[in-house]
Structures are given as C-alpha cells and as structure tokens.
Amino acid sequence: MRLRNKPWAKEKIAAYPQYVIPNPEEHKGRWNELFGNDHPIHIEIGTGKGKFITEMAKANPNINYIGIELYPSVLVSALDKLIENELPNLRLLNVNAKDLTNFFAEGEIERIYLNFSDPWPKKRHEKRRLTYRAFLELYEKVLVDEGEIHFKTDNQAFFEYSLVSFSQYGLVLTYVSLDLHNSDFEGNVMTEYEEKFSAKGNRIYRCEVKYPPKHQKAGL
Ligand SMILES: C[S@@+](CC[C@H](N)C(=O)[O-])C[C@H]1O[C@@H](n2cnc3c(N)ncnc32)[C@H](O)[C@@H]1O
C-alpha cells in the first residue's frame, strides 16, 4: 500500500489542478460550469491508468468524462495521458468512491462505468466491492432518473455476484455478454486490465443496467 502512495505522485497531481481537480466538493452541482457546457457527464470509478476514459473522451467530444481513482501513483498515468491529449471534456479526481455524494449532486451524472473493479473475493470483504448494495445506493443518489451502470470484468464469480446484487436492488438488465470479445458488441474500448487479461485468454463479461424510474420506485 505504501508503494501506491509515493509522494512524487501526489506532487505531480498537485501541479496539474486544471486536470486533477483538487477540491471536487466545491464543484458539487456545478460540474457543467467547469466544463463550460451542458453535455451529459459520465464517470468511471476506479479509472486506473486511464486508457478507457481517455479514449472515450477523444471519441465522444459531446460527453463530459470524469475519471475517479483512489491511488495517486496509478492516477499519474491517467494524468500523463490527459497532459498529452489536452482533452477539454475529461477531468480526473483523486478520491474514494465511497464519498461520491460529497462531489456530485442528485441527478448530476448520467452514466457510471465500472471496469475491472477489484473483485474482493473473500466474503468478509463484500462491502468493498463496487457493486455491493451500499454502492448501488450511493450511485442512485448522484445519477439522473433511469441512470445507467456499465460494468465489465474478467472475473466470473464477481460478475455473477454483481448480477445478483443488481437484480436484488431492482436494476433492469439492458445488455449482457458472457464473452464480450467474441460477441457482436461494437465500439468496445479496452482498458489496461482488459488488454492484459484477455491476452492471457480470459473471457470478458459485460453488462449494462439501468435504475428503474424514480416514480416507479416511489410506487406512484
Ligand atoms: C483492478 S483496477 C482496474 C483499473 C482500470 N479500470 C482497468 O480496467 O484497467 C481497479 C482500480 O480501482 C481503484 N479503486 C478501487 N476502489 C476504489 C474506490 N473506492 N474509489 C476509487 N478508486 C477505487 C483501484 O485503485 C484500482 O486502480
């Protein structure tokens, strides 16, 4: 863990406050002012070295992207990509996803990407999984009505767990693939982990889920 918190990484991040936003709570409910437009906002939680979010931002200039990553030493690689590409529709946050509601207002986010999230296989660590019920509650608070989660992983047990967790929460499954790289899904952008594990022959699982309309949940 000490390795992941190298001071040089924190220093580098601090030197680029225009890219890694230093006080995200100050932008809560006002992210569109920072981006200078009203385009939808998509976030990736656990952005890692940032390949996915950088390529998505390049390909979709009318969507604003925010990459969230806990560890500075990992996030610096995403920062390097942003420095190189200067994308006006991409910003990074060095924060913990458990504090999401400190940074985003209700309905501010349209879509959440969870790519190769840590599976935390031991049952006693279930609460750390980013598809655990408490996280689904948190996501619902910041997402628009009928907001989406797009999730992919190479871990079959984690995928199965997540499908059950989504279902028990009342989310609607709108897409599923049990072998993404051999499916007809178009436009897949690979993450660093996806490249690494698919090269080893691992199968990639992917799904899209949607929150039910809020009026439906309220029983109206
Ligand atoms: C297995 S890596 C996957 C990285 C990247 N998405 C990919 O597919 O290449 C998971 C990442 O999520 C980050 N992470 C885990 N829990 C987090 C949390 N609660 N908040 C923010 N980032 C988190 C980890 O630090 C790690 O970089």
mmCIF file of C-alpha atoms and ligand atoms in Angstrom:
data_model
loop_
_atom_site.group_PDB
_atom_site.id
_atom_site.type_symbol
_atom_site.label_atom_id
_atom_site.label_comp_id
_atom_site.label_asym_id
_atom_site.label_seq_id
_atom_site.Cartn_x
_atom_site.Cartn_y
_atom_site.Cartn_z
ATOM 1 C CA MET A 1 0.000 0.000 0.000
ATOM 2 C CA ARG A 2 2.918 2.315 0.804
ATOM 3 C CA LEU A 3 4.147 1.844 -2.761
ATOM 4 C CA ARG A 4 0.852 3.178 -4.083
ATOM 5 C CA ASN A 5 1.194 6.453 -2.165
ATOM 6 C CA LYS A 6 4.533 7.700 -3.373
ATOM 7 C CA PRO A 7 4.946 11.422 -2.545
ATOM 8 C CA TRP A 8 6.168 12.228 -6.067
ATOM 9 C CA ALA A 9 2.802 11.111 -7.419
ATOM 10 C CA LYS A 10 0.923 13.430 -5.074
ATOM 11 C CA GLU A 11 3.255 16.274 -6.032
ATOM 12 C CA LYS A 12 2.711 15.708 -9.729
ATOM 13 C CA ILE A 13 -1.052 15.600 -9.261
ATOM 14 C CA ALA A 14 -0.932 18.846 -7.252
ATOM 15 C CA ALA A 15 0.980 20.503 -10.104
ATOM 16 C CA TYR A 16 -1.939 19.970 -12.515
ATOM 17 C CA PRO A 17 -5.057 21.279 -10.708
ATOM 18 C CA GLN A 18 -6.660 22.048 -14.087
ATOM 19 C CA TYR A 19 -6.724 18.284 -14.822
ATOM 20 C CA VAL A 20 -6.935 16.592 -11.409
ATOM 21 C CA ILE A 21 -9.485 18.754 -9.634
ATOM 22 C CA PRO A 22 -8.140 19.441 -6.116
ATOM 23 C CA ASN A 23 -11.369 20.336 -4.249
ATOM 24 C CA PRO A 24 -14.139 18.434 -6.012
ATOM 25 C CA GLU A 25 -16.701 19.223 -3.298
ATOM 26 C CA GLU A 26 -16.604 22.860 -4.478
ATOM 27 C CA HIS A 27 -17.974 21.777 -7.849
ATOM 28 C CA LYS A 28 -20.859 19.722 -6.495
ATOM 29 C CA GLY A 29 -23.942 20.557 -8.594
ATOM 30 C CA ARG A 30 -21.837 22.812 -10.866
ATOM 31 C CA TRP A 31 -19.654 20.473 -12.912
ATOM 32 C CA ASN A 32 -21.139 21.783 -16.124
ATOM 33 C CA GLU A 33 -19.754 25.249 -15.271
ATOM 34 C CA LEU A 34 -16.296 23.708 -15.044
ATOM 35 C CA PHE A 35 -16.734 22.015 -18.430
ATOM 36 C CA GLY A 36 -18.359 25.149 -19.875
ATOM 37 C CA ASN A 37 -21.325 23.307 -21.404
ATOM 38 C CA ASP A 38 -24.428 21.278 -20.546
ATOM 39 C CA HIS A 39 -23.295 17.988 -22.010
ATOM 40 C CA PRO A 40 -24.065 14.785 -20.067
ATOM 41 C CA ILE A 41 -21.477 13.635 -17.531
ATOM 42 C CA HIS A 42 -20.199 10.046 -17.446
ATOM 43 C CA ILE A 43 -17.861 8.896 -14.685
ATOM 44 C CA GLU A 44 -15.555 5.914 -14.402
ATOM 45 C CA ILE A 45 -14.946 4.650 -10.877
ATOM 46 C CA GLY A 46 -11.524 3.037 -10.450
ATOM 47 C CA THR A 47 -10.129 4.593 -13.605
ATOM 48 C CA GLY A 48 -6.656 3.124 -13.054
ATOM 49 C CA LYS A 49 -4.139 4.269 -15.657
ATOM 50 C CA GLY A 50 -6.869 5.968 -17.689
ATOM 51 C CA LYS A 51 -6.745 4.315 -21.120
ATOM 52 C CA PHE A 52 -10.510 3.721 -21.277
ATOM 53 C CA ILE A 53 -11.648 7.166 -20.162
ATOM 54 C CA THR A 54 -9.082 8.973 -22.346
ATOM 55 C CA GLU A 55 -10.145 7.076 -25.470
ATOM 56 C CA MET A 56 -13.827 7.555 -24.638
ATOM 57 C CA ALA A 57 -13.298 11.308 -24.183
ATOM 58 C CA LYS A 58 -11.466 11.519 -27.504
ATOM 59 C CA ALA A 59 -14.191 9.604 -29.334
ATOM 60 C CA ASN A 60 -17.141 11.438 -27.726
ATOM 61 C CA PRO A 61 -16.470 15.198 -27.516
ATOM 62 C CA ASN A 62 -20.123 15.885 -26.628
ATOM 63 C CA ILE A 63 -19.896 13.928 -23.395
ATOM 64 C CA ASN A 64 -18.016 15.124 -20.329
ATOM 65 C CA TYR A 65 -15.973 12.457 -18.544
ATOM 66 C CA ILE A 66 -14.650 12.291 -15.006
ATOM 67 C CA GLY A 67 -12.225 9.537 -14.009
ATOM 68 C CA ILE A 68 -12.128 8.676 -10.294
ATOM 69 C CA GLU A 69 -9.126 6.880 -8.824
ATOM 70 C CA LEU A 70 -8.090 6.297 -5.229
ATOM 71 C CA TYR A 71 -4.344 5.828 -5.663
ATOM 72 C CA PRO A 72 -2.160 8.776 -6.764
ATOM 73 C CA SER A 73 0.601 6.523 -8.112
ATOM 74 C CA VAL A 74 -1.912 4.924 -10.513
ATOM 75 C CA LEU A 75 -3.697 8.142 -11.386
ATOM 76 C CA VAL A 76 -0.479 9.817 -12.583
ATOM 77 C CA SER A 77 -0.536 7.549 -15.648
ATOM 78 C CA ALA A 78 -4.039 8.807 -16.465
ATOM 79 C CA LEU A 79 -2.811 12.355 -15.856
ATOM 80 C CA ASP A 80 0.085 11.826 -18.300
ATOM 81 C CA LYS A 81 -2.409 10.773 -20.977
ATOM 82 C CA LEU A 82 -4.527 13.855 -20.322
ATOM 83 C CA ILE A 83 -1.495 16.167 -20.462
ATOM 84 C CA GLU A 84 -0.554 14.624 -23.794
ATOM 85 C CA ASN A 85 -4.058 14.816 -25.274
ATOM 86 C CA GLU A 86 -5.389 18.042 -23.651
ATOM 87 C CA LEU A 87 -9.000 16.902 -23.714
ATOM 88 C CA PRO A 88 -11.417 19.666 -22.632
ATOM 89 C CA ASN A 89 -14.115 17.077 -21.813
ATOM 90 C CA LEU A 90 -12.052 14.990 -19.363
ATOM 91 C CA ARG A 91 -11.155 15.655 -15.736
ATOM 92 C CA LEU A 92 -9.726 13.384 -13.037
ATOM 93 C CA LEU A 93 -10.387 13.076 -9.311
ATOM 94 C CA ASN A 94 -8.053 11.511 -6.761
ATOM 95 C CA VAL A 95 -10.782 10.475 -4.314
ATOM 96 C CA ASN A 96 -12.538 7.465 -2.805
ATOM 97 C CA ALA A 97 -15.802 6.445 -4.481
ATOM 98 C CA LYS A 98 -17.410 5.966 -1.076
ATOM 99 C CA ASP A 99 -17.512 9.778 -0.795
ATOM 100 C CA LEU A 100 -19.260 10.242 -4.159
ATOM 101 C CA THR A 101 -22.180 12.242 -2.751
ATOM 102 C CA ASN A 102 -19.734 14.867 -1.416
ATOM 103 C CA PHE A 103 -18.709 15.627 -5.001
ATOM 104 C CA PHE A 104 -21.858 15.212 -7.056
ATOM 105 C CA ALA A 105 -25.401 16.479 -6.613
ATOM 106 C CA GLU A 106 -28.532 14.421 -7.150
ATOM 107 C CA GLY A 107 -29.081 13.695 -10.828
ATOM 108 C CA GLU A 108 -25.766 15.194 -11.939
ATOM 109 C CA ILE A 109 -24.360 12.033 -13.547
ATOM 110 C CA GLU A 110 -25.857 10.185 -16.472
ATOM 111 C CA ARG A 111 -23.740 7.030 -16.543
ATOM 112 C CA ILE A 112 -21.243 5.198 -14.347
ATOM 113 C CA TYR A 113 -18.571 2.876 -15.748
ATOM 114 C CA LEU A 114 -17.132 0.145 -13.525
ATOM 115 C CA ASN A 115 -14.282 -1.513 -15.395
ATOM 116 C CA PHE A 116 -12.425 -4.441 -13.860
ATOM 117 C CA SER A 117 -13.233 -3.279 -10.346
ATOM 118 C CA ASP A 118 -11.376 -5.131 -7.596
ATOM 119 C CA PRO A 119 -13.397 -8.342 -7.001
ATOM 120 C CA TRP A 120 -12.610 -8.667 -3.255
ATOM 121 C CA PRO A 121 -13.291 -12.438 -3.396
ATOM 122 C CA LYS A 122 -13.427 -13.047 0.366
ATOM 123 C CA LYS A 123 -16.981 -12.825 1.712
ATOM 124 C CA ARG A 124 -15.793 -10.720 4.648
ATOM 125 C CA HIS A 125 -14.722 -8.042 2.150
ATOM 126 C CA GLU A 126 -18.047 -7.989 0.301
ATOM 127 C CA LYS A 127 -18.789 -4.415 1.394
ATOM 128 C CA ARG A 128 -15.730 -3.184 -0.516
ATOM 129 C CA ARG A 129 -16.992 -4.481 -3.865
ATOM 130 C CA LEU A 130 -18.108 -1.572 -6.035
ATOM 131 C CA THR A 131 -21.274 -3.490 -6.958
ATOM 132 C CA TYR A 132 -22.265 -4.061 -3.300
ATOM 133 C CA ARG A 133 -25.715 -2.767 -2.354
ATOM 134 C CA ALA A 134 -24.400 0.259 -0.401
ATOM 135 C CA PHE A 135 -22.519 1.442 -3.510
ATOM 136 C CA LEU A 136 -25.627 0.939 -5.669
ATOM 137 C CA GLU A 137 -27.498 3.220 -3.226
ATOM 138 C CA LEU A 138 -24.740 5.811 -3.492
ATOM 139 C CA TYR A 139 -24.772 5.699 -7.300
ATOM 140 C CA GLU A 140 -28.549 6.133 -7.352
ATOM 141 C CA LYS A 141 -28.159 9.367 -5.379
ATOM 142 C CA VAL A 142 -25.925 11.023 -7.980
ATOM 143 C CA LEU A 143 -27.423 9.518 -11.147
ATOM 144 C CA VAL A 144 -30.206 11.002 -13.269
ATOM 145 C CA ASP A 145 -33.561 9.255 -13.295
ATOM 146 C CA GLU A 146 -33.098 5.904 -15.053
ATOM 147 C CA GLY A 147 -29.313 6.360 -14.891
ATOM 148 C CA GLU A 148 -27.030 3.571 -16.067
ATOM 149 C CA ILE A 149 -24.123 1.462 -14.872
ATOM 150 C CA HIS A 150 -21.897 -0.214 -17.487
ATOM 151 C CA PHE A 151 -19.805 -2.952 -15.926
ATOM 152 C CA LYS A 152 -17.132 -5.282 -17.258
ATOM 153 C CA THR A 153 -14.752 -7.761 -15.658
ATOM 154 C CA ASP A 154 -12.876 -10.969 -16.393
ATOM 155 C CA ASN A 155 -13.846 -12.418 -13.008
ATOM 156 C CA GLN A 156 -16.766 -14.810 -13.469
ATOM 157 C CA ALA A 157 -17.622 -15.111 -9.771
ATOM 158 C CA PHE A 158 -17.605 -11.328 -9.355
ATOM 159 C CA PHE A 159 -19.782 -10.939 -12.452
ATOM 160 C CA GLU A 160 -22.289 -13.474 -11.111
ATOM 161 C CA TYR A 161 -22.300 -11.766 -7.701
ATOM 162 C CA SER A 162 -22.854 -8.380 -9.357
ATOM 163 C CA LEU A 163 -25.771 -9.582 -11.497
ATOM 164 C CA VAL A 164 -27.493 -10.822 -8.329
ATOM 165 C CA SER A 165 -26.683 -7.596 -6.477
ATOM 166 C CA PHE A 166 -28.093 -5.501 -9.365
ATOM 167 C CA SER A 167 -31.194 -7.675 -9.546
ATOM 168 C CA GLN A 168 -31.845 -7.565 -5.794
ATOM 169 C CA TYR A 169 -31.590 -3.788 -5.949
ATOM 170 C CA GLY A 170 -34.246 -3.689 -8.686
ATOM 171 C CA LEU A 171 -31.978 -2.626 -11.549
ATOM 172 C CA VAL A 172 -33.042 -3.563 -15.076
ATOM 173 C CA LEU A 173 -30.579 -5.509 -17.197
ATOM 174 C CA THR A 174 -30.464 -3.962 -20.683
ATOM 175 C CA TYR A 175 -27.373 -5.713 -22.100
ATOM 176 C CA VAL A 176 -25.330 -8.743 -21.147
ATOM 177 C CA SER A 177 -22.430 -10.582 -22.744
ATOM 178 C CA LEU A 178 -20.690 -13.608 -21.269
ATOM 179 C CA ASP A 179 -17.918 -13.337 -23.865
ATOM 180 C CA LEU A 180 -17.571 -9.733 -24.970
ATOM 181 C CA HIS A 181 -14.622 -10.201 -27.313
ATOM 182 C CA ASN A 182 -16.485 -12.907 -29.233
ATOM 183 C CA SER A 183 -19.786 -11.035 -29.314
ATOM 184 C CA ASP A 184 -21.239 -8.627 -31.878
ATOM 185 C CA PHE A 185 -20.907 -5.665 -29.472
ATOM 186 C CA GLU A 186 -19.458 -2.725 -31.398
ATOM 187 C CA GLY A 187 -17.239 0.074 -30.174
ATOM 188 C CA ASN A 188 -15.676 -1.667 -27.183
ATOM 189 C CA VAL A 189 -12.837 0.407 -25.734
ATOM 190 C CA MET A 190 -10.364 -1.809 -23.915
ATOM 191 C CA THR A 191 -8.973 -0.899 -20.509
ATOM 192 C CA GLU A 192 -5.423 -1.711 -19.380
ATOM 193 C CA TYR A 193 -6.666 -4.680 -17.331
ATOM 194 C CA GLU A 194 -8.825 -5.869 -20.195
ATOM 195 C CA GLU A 195 -5.828 -5.912 -22.546
ATOM 196 C CA LYS A 196 -3.745 -7.767 -20.004
ATOM 197 C CA PHE A 197 -6.287 -10.415 -19.045
ATOM 198 C CA SER A 198 -7.782 -11.022 -22.482
ATOM 199 C CA ALA A 199 -4.232 -11.559 -23.794
ATOM 200 C CA LYS A 200 -3.949 -14.368 -21.228
ATOM 201 C CA GLY A 201 -7.076 -15.940 -22.724
ATOM 202 C CA ASN A 202 -9.525 -14.788 -20.034
ATOM 203 C CA ARG A 203 -13.108 -14.246 -21.096
ATOM 204 C CA ILE A 204 -14.547 -10.764 -20.634
ATOM 205 C CA TYR A 205 -18.021 -10.358 -19.127
ATOM 206 C CA ARG A 206 -20.001 -7.175 -19.678
ATOM 207 C CA CYS A 207 -23.416 -5.832 -18.731
ATOM 208 C CA GLU A 208 -25.430 -2.627 -18.752
ATOM 209 C CA VAL A 209 -28.044 -1.995 -16.089
ATOM 210 C CA LYS A 210 -30.488 0.824 -15.578
ATOM 211 C CA TYR A 211 -32.191 2.170 -12.436
ATOM 212 C CA PRO A 212 -35.984 1.979 -12.548
ATOM 213 C CA PRO A 213 -37.834 5.308 -12.968
ATOM 214 C CA LYS A 214 -37.952 7.130 -9.611
ATOM 215 C CA HIS A 215 -41.773 7.482 -9.724
ATOM 216 C CA GLN A 216 -41.999 3.690 -10.139
ATOM 217 C CA LYS A 217 -39.816 3.099 -7.084
ATOM 218 C CA ALA A 218 -41.928 5.501 -5.052
ATOM 219 C CA GLY A 219 -44.959 3.399 -6.025
ATOM 220 C CA LEU A 220 -46.694 6.241 -7.936
HETATM 221 C C1 LIG B 1 -8.289 -3.615 -10.938
HETATM 222 S S1 LIG B 1 -8.034 -1.936 -11.222
HETATM 223 C C2 LIG B 1 -8.795 -1.632 -12.813
HETATM 224 C C3 LIG B 1 -8.299 -0.350 -13.433
HETATM 225 C C4 LIG B 1 -8.955 0.006 -14.782
HETATM 226 N N1 LIG B 1 -10.365 0.273 -14.644
HETATM 227 C C5 LIG B 1 -8.709 -1.058 -15.810
HETATM 228 O O1 LIG B 1 -9.667 -1.767 -16.156
HETATM 229 O O2 LIG B 1 -7.573 -1.173 -16.299
HETATM 230 C C6 LIG B 1 -9.218 -1.200 -10.108
HETATM 231 C C7 LIG B 1 -8.893 0.234 -9.766
HETATM 232 O O3 LIG B 1 -9.947 0.760 -8.967
HETATM 233 C C8 LIG B 1 -9.392 1.589 -7.966
HETATM 234 N N2 LIG B 1 -10.354 1.646 -6.846
HETATM 235 C C9 LIG B 1 -10.737 0.616 -6.078
HETATM 236 N N3 LIG B 1 -11.621 1.012 -5.145
HETATM 237 C C10 LIG B 1 -11.805 2.342 -5.348
HETATM 238 C C11 LIG B 1 -12.594 3.325 -4.701
HETATM 239 N N4 LIG B 1 -13.367 3.019 -3.650
HETATM 240 N N5 LIG B 1 -12.559 4.590 -5.167
HETATM 241 C C12 LIG B 1 -11.757 4.912 -6.226
HETATM 242 N N6 LIG B 1 -10.984 4.021 -6.879
HETATM 243 C C13 LIG B 1 -11.002 2.750 -6.452
HETATM 244 C C14 LIG B 1 -8.085 0.898 -7.613
HETATM 245 O O4 LIG B 1 -7.159 1.771 -7.010
HETATM 246 C C15 LIG B 1 -7.615 0.408 -8.983
HETATM 247 O O5 LIG B 1 -6.766 1.339 -9.628
#
